[in-house]
């Protein structure tokens, strides 16, 4: 079993839909949870991060972490064609450990 | 504005050639990483470096080596390129300071080995 599991999709939704992206993990020592967005032919860019459990909102994006279930989610409200990208979850124990453990990424297409 | 640059966007090499991929960051970051990204396999860590002249193996170091002679530059070397090293190669860096591990990525080098 991989340390971080993420459904690669592809996911295709109409413009304006609410999108839910998810990852599960097995390492209870993870403290930092991140979502990266990667457009075609570009490197990933940090979209949101959360420390420990809870919710974080930034505009149309909401990140949720449930450490008891070892489950994280990214919600996109009022999705736009410009949101079409691959979304990767990443996790870290933090502290002196600078390595990130990555999900495979979910490919999202938002259709106008 | 933070910046990580990679020497080539696209590269085509022949089997057996020695290949150098260069990465430069202008953010004075201590930590640098080399990944490869393949469909269905995601991002896989090849090597990383915590400081000048220091290196640590990642998850798939076989067939690769690295060099970090200066803080801003981290080079990935394919000693004898093989077709199974055809991939997208991504470099990233992060500082020692800061409480979470936001990695800043370069644009990637798509390497094809014929």
GROMACS .gro file of C-alpha atoms in nm:
model
  226
    1UNK     CA    1   0.000   0.000   0.000
    2UNK     CA    2   0.129   0.344  -0.096
    3UNK     CA    3   0.176   0.599   0.181
    4UNK     CA    4  -0.053   0.844   0.001
    5UNK     CA    5  -0.341   0.734  -0.221
    6UNK     CA    6  -0.505   0.964  -0.475
    7UNK     CA    7  -0.747   0.873  -0.753
    8UNK     CA    8  -0.583   0.989  -1.080
    9UNK     CA    9  -0.918   1.041  -1.255
   10UNK     CA   10  -0.959   1.194  -1.509
   11UNK     CA   11  -1.241   1.404  -1.372
   12UNK     CA   12  -1.457   1.606  -1.611
   13UNK     CA   13  -1.715   1.858  -1.486
   14UNK     CA   14  -1.922   2.141  -1.636
   15UNK     CA   15  -1.833   2.500  -1.561
   16UNK     CA   16  -1.983   2.615  -1.232
   17UNK     CA   17  -1.981   2.271  -1.070
   18UNK     CA   18  -1.847   2.199  -0.723
   19UNK     CA   19  -1.540   1.976  -0.744
   20UNK     CA   20  -1.422   1.748  -0.467
   21UNK     CA   21  -1.070   1.604  -0.476
   22UNK     CA   22  -0.945   1.361  -0.212
   23UNK     CA   23  -0.641   1.182  -0.074
   24UNK     CA   24  -0.599   0.920   0.194
   25UNK     CA   25  -0.279   0.843   0.379
   26UNK     CA   26  -0.140   0.590   0.622
   27UNK     CA   27   0.136   0.776   0.813
   28UNK     CA   28  -0.007   0.928   1.132
   29UNK     CA   29   0.308   1.140   1.172
   30UNK     CA   30   0.210   1.369   0.884
   31UNK     CA   31   0.144   1.721   1.012
   32UNK     CA   32   0.146   1.938   0.698
   33UNK     CA   33  -0.095   1.882   0.415
   34UNK     CA   34  -0.066   2.058   0.084
   35UNK     CA   35  -0.243   2.082  -0.247
   36UNK     CA   36  -0.040   2.168  -0.555
   37UNK     CA   37  -0.180   2.259  -0.896
   38UNK     CA   38   0.006   2.167  -1.212
   39UNK     CA   39  -0.088   2.307  -1.550
   40UNK     CA   40   0.016   2.121  -1.862
   41UNK     CA   41   0.390   2.152  -1.935
   42UNK     CA   42   0.455   2.345  -1.613
   43UNK     CA   43   0.595   2.261  -1.271
   44UNK     CA   44   0.356   2.221  -0.974
   45UNK     CA   45   0.267   2.531  -0.772
   46UNK     CA   46   0.142   2.537  -0.414
   47UNK     CA   47  -0.230   2.608  -0.401
   48UNK     CA   48  -0.313   2.559  -0.033
   49UNK     CA   49  -0.165   2.412   0.280
   50UNK     CA   50  -0.310   2.310   0.616
   51UNK     CA   51  -0.135   2.230   0.940
   52UNK     CA   52  -0.289   1.942   1.136
   53UNK     CA   53  -0.668   1.901   1.127
   54UNK     CA   54  -0.929   2.152   1.024
   55UNK     CA   55  -1.049   2.360   0.735
   56UNK     CA   56  -0.891   2.641   0.539
   57UNK     CA   57  -1.063   2.860   0.284
   58UNK     CA   58  -0.913   3.078   0.012
   59UNK     CA   59  -1.159   3.226  -0.233
   60UNK     CA   60  -1.327   2.944  -0.424
   61UNK     CA   61  -1.097   2.681  -0.268
   62UNK     CA   62  -1.143   2.498   0.063
   63UNK     CA   63  -0.898   2.246   0.205
   64UNK     CA   64  -1.009   2.002   0.475
   65UNK     CA   65  -0.803   1.765   0.685
   66UNK     CA   66  -0.946   1.486   0.898
   67UNK     CA   67  -0.653   1.329   1.080
   68UNK     CA   68  -0.871   1.078   1.263
   69UNK     CA   69  -0.974   0.930   0.927
   70UNK     CA   70  -0.641   1.006   0.756
   71UNK     CA   71  -0.831   1.182   0.479
   72UNK     CA   72  -0.784   1.519   0.312
   73UNK     CA   73  -1.002   1.702   0.062
   74UNK     CA   74  -0.989   1.999  -0.169
   75UNK     CA   75  -1.317   2.160  -0.275
   76UNK     CA   76  -1.345   2.398  -0.567
   77UNK     CA   77  -1.664   2.605  -0.584
   78UNK     CA   78  -1.797   2.762  -0.906
   79UNK     CA   79  -1.531   2.580  -1.107
   80UNK     CA   80  -1.389   2.760  -1.410
   81UNK     CA   81  -1.220   2.634  -1.728
   82UNK     CA   82  -0.900   2.793  -1.594
   83UNK     CA   83  -0.912   2.539  -1.308
   84UNK     CA   84  -0.841   2.261  -1.558
   85UNK     CA   85  -0.514   2.113  -1.436
   86UNK     CA   86  -0.371   1.824  -1.239
   87UNK     CA   87  -0.410   1.856  -0.862
   88UNK     CA   88  -0.153   1.683  -0.644
   89UNK     CA   89  -0.178   1.630  -0.272
   90UNK     CA   90   0.145   1.627  -0.072
   91UNK     CA   91   0.220   1.563   0.293
   92UNK     CA   92   0.505   1.610   0.531
   93UNK     CA   93   0.602   1.528   0.888
   94UNK     CA   94   0.754   1.875   0.908
   95UNK     CA   95   1.033   1.982   1.139
   96UNK     CA   96   1.373   1.887   0.998
   97UNK     CA   97   1.216   1.646   0.750
   98UNK     CA   98   1.199   1.845   0.427
   99UNK     CA   99   1.072   1.561   0.209
  100UNK     CA  100   0.721   1.566   0.073
  101UNK     CA  101   0.522   1.248   0.009
  102UNK     CA  102   0.310   1.291  -0.301
  103UNK     CA  103  -0.015   1.155  -0.433
  104UNK     CA  104  -0.031   1.059  -0.800
  105UNK     CA  105  -0.238   1.366  -0.889
  106UNK     CA  106  -0.594   1.397  -1.019
  107UNK     CA  107  -0.648   1.533  -1.369
  108UNK     CA  108  -0.941   1.778  -1.378
  109UNK     CA  109  -1.112   1.919  -1.685
  110UNK     CA  110  -1.374   2.194  -1.644
  111UNK     CA  111  -1.581   2.223  -1.959
  112UNK     CA  112  -1.732   2.558  -2.063
  113UNK     CA  113   0.960   3.682  -0.727
  114UNK     CA  114   1.096   3.337  -0.653
  115UNK     CA  115   1.252   3.158  -0.943
  116UNK     CA  116   1.378   2.811  -1.023
  117UNK     CA  117   1.517   2.765  -1.373
  118UNK     CA  118   1.616   2.452  -1.560
  119UNK     CA  119   1.867   2.453  -1.840
  120UNK     CA  120   1.646   2.298  -2.109
  121UNK     CA  121   1.272   2.254  -2.164
  122UNK     CA  122   1.318   1.973  -2.414
  123UNK     CA  123   1.614   1.743  -2.465
  124UNK     CA  124   1.671   1.448  -2.698
  125UNK     CA  125   1.967   1.217  -2.634
  126UNK     CA  126   2.086   0.880  -2.754
  127UNK     CA  127   2.125   0.565  -2.548
  128UNK     CA  128   2.461   0.557  -2.372
  129UNK     CA  129   2.517   0.933  -2.376
  130UNK     CA  130   2.609   1.119  -2.059
  131UNK     CA  131   2.339   1.375  -1.985
  132UNK     CA  132   2.355   1.680  -1.759
  133UNK     CA  133   2.042   1.853  -1.633
  134UNK     CA  134   2.101   2.183  -1.459
  135UNK     CA  135   1.885   2.360  -1.204
  136UNK     CA  136   1.943   2.707  -1.064
  137UNK     CA  137   1.745   2.887  -0.792
  138UNK     CA  138   1.782   3.251  -0.698
  139UNK     CA  139   1.612   3.233  -0.357
  140UNK     CA  140   1.914   3.135  -0.144
  141UNK     CA  141   1.742   2.808  -0.054
  142UNK     CA  142   1.939   2.544   0.130
  143UNK     CA  143   1.742   2.241   0.008
  144UNK     CA  144   1.711   2.126  -0.352
  145UNK     CA  145   1.539   1.824  -0.504
  146UNK     CA  146   1.530   1.633  -0.832
  147UNK     CA  147   1.215   1.443  -0.928
  148UNK     CA  148   1.098   1.257  -1.231
  149UNK     CA  149   0.732   1.254  -1.326
  150UNK     CA  150   0.573   0.977  -1.529
  151UNK     CA  151   0.209   0.903  -1.614
  152UNK     CA  152   0.058   0.667  -1.362
  153UNK     CA  153   0.363   0.688  -1.134
  154UNK     CA  154   0.343   1.050  -1.020
  155UNK     CA  155   0.637   1.244  -0.880
  156UNK     CA  156   0.927   1.027  -0.767
  157UNK     CA  157   1.223   1.165  -0.576
  158UNK     CA  158   1.562   1.086  -0.731
  159UNK     CA  159   1.807   1.281  -0.512
  160UNK     CA  160   1.802   1.574  -0.277
  161UNK     CA  161   2.057   1.801  -0.115
  162UNK     CA  162   2.044   1.981   0.218
  163UNK     CA  163   2.351   2.191   0.163
  164UNK     CA  164   2.645   2.252  -0.065
  165UNK     CA  165   2.836   1.929  -0.139
  166UNK     CA  166   2.575   1.727   0.050
  167UNK     CA  167   2.344   1.480  -0.120
  168UNK     CA  168   2.100   1.211  -0.018
  169UNK     CA  169   1.941   0.936  -0.223
  170UNK     CA  170   1.571   0.956  -0.283
  171UNK     CA  171   1.341   0.671  -0.381
  172UNK     CA  172   1.486   0.595  -0.729
  173UNK     CA  173   1.856   0.696  -0.743
  174UNK     CA  174   1.972   0.409  -0.965
  175UNK     CA  175   2.128   0.532  -1.290
  176UNK     CA  176   2.159   0.890  -1.164
  177UNK     CA  177   2.411   1.100  -0.978
  178UNK     CA  178   2.405   1.462  -0.861
  179UNK     CA  179   2.641   1.749  -0.796
  180UNK     CA  180   2.600   2.055  -0.576
  181UNK     CA  181   2.913   2.266  -0.585
  182UNK     CA  182   2.732   2.596  -0.526
  183UNK     CA  183   2.428   2.672  -0.316
  184UNK     CA  184   2.218   2.794  -0.607
  185UNK     CA  185   2.294   2.511  -0.851
  186UNK     CA  186   2.196   2.144  -0.838
  187UNK     CA  187   2.286   1.920  -1.130
  188UNK     CA  188   2.142   1.583  -1.221
  189UNK     CA  189   2.365   1.349  -1.420
  190UNK     CA  190   2.263   1.046  -1.619
  191UNK     CA  191   2.592   0.859  -1.651
  192UNK     CA  192   2.477   0.642  -1.944
  193UNK     CA  193   2.129   0.734  -2.062
  194UNK     CA  194   1.881   0.455  -2.124
  195UNK     CA  195   1.537   0.457  -2.286
  196UNK     CA  196   1.366   0.395  -1.952
  197UNK     CA  197   1.499   0.732  -1.836
  198UNK     CA  198   1.274   0.909  -2.086
  199UNK     CA  199   1.066   1.127  -1.858
  200UNK     CA  200   0.980   1.475  -1.731
  201UNK     CA  201   1.245   1.591  -1.484
  202UNK     CA  202   1.151   1.851  -1.225
  203UNK     CA  203   1.377   2.044  -0.991
  204UNK     CA  204   1.251   2.204  -0.669
  205UNK     CA  205   1.391   2.400  -0.378
  206UNK     CA  206   1.284   2.504  -0.029
  207UNK     CA  207   1.448   2.711   0.244
  208UNK     CA  208   1.546   2.584   0.587
  209UNK     CA  209   1.341   2.861   0.744
  210UNK     CA  210   0.963   2.841   0.748
  211UNK     CA  211   0.730   2.599   0.921
  212UNK     CA  212   0.604   2.403   0.624
  213UNK     CA  213   0.757   2.253   0.322
  214UNK     CA  214   0.644   2.458   0.024
  215UNK     CA  215   0.857   2.339  -0.262
  216UNK     CA  216   0.920   2.582  -0.548
  217UNK     CA  217   0.943   2.405  -0.880
  218UNK     CA  218   1.115   2.478  -1.208
  219UNK     CA  219   0.930   2.439  -1.539
  220UNK     CA  220   1.066   2.091  -1.602
  221UNK     CA  221   1.285   1.927  -1.866
  222UNK     CA  222   1.124   1.673  -2.092
  223UNK     CA  223   1.400   1.426  -2.177
  224UNK     CA  224   1.367   1.172  -2.457
  225UNK     CA  225   1.630   0.898  -2.485
  226UNK     CA  226   1.633   0.726  -2.823
   0.00000   0.00000   0.00000
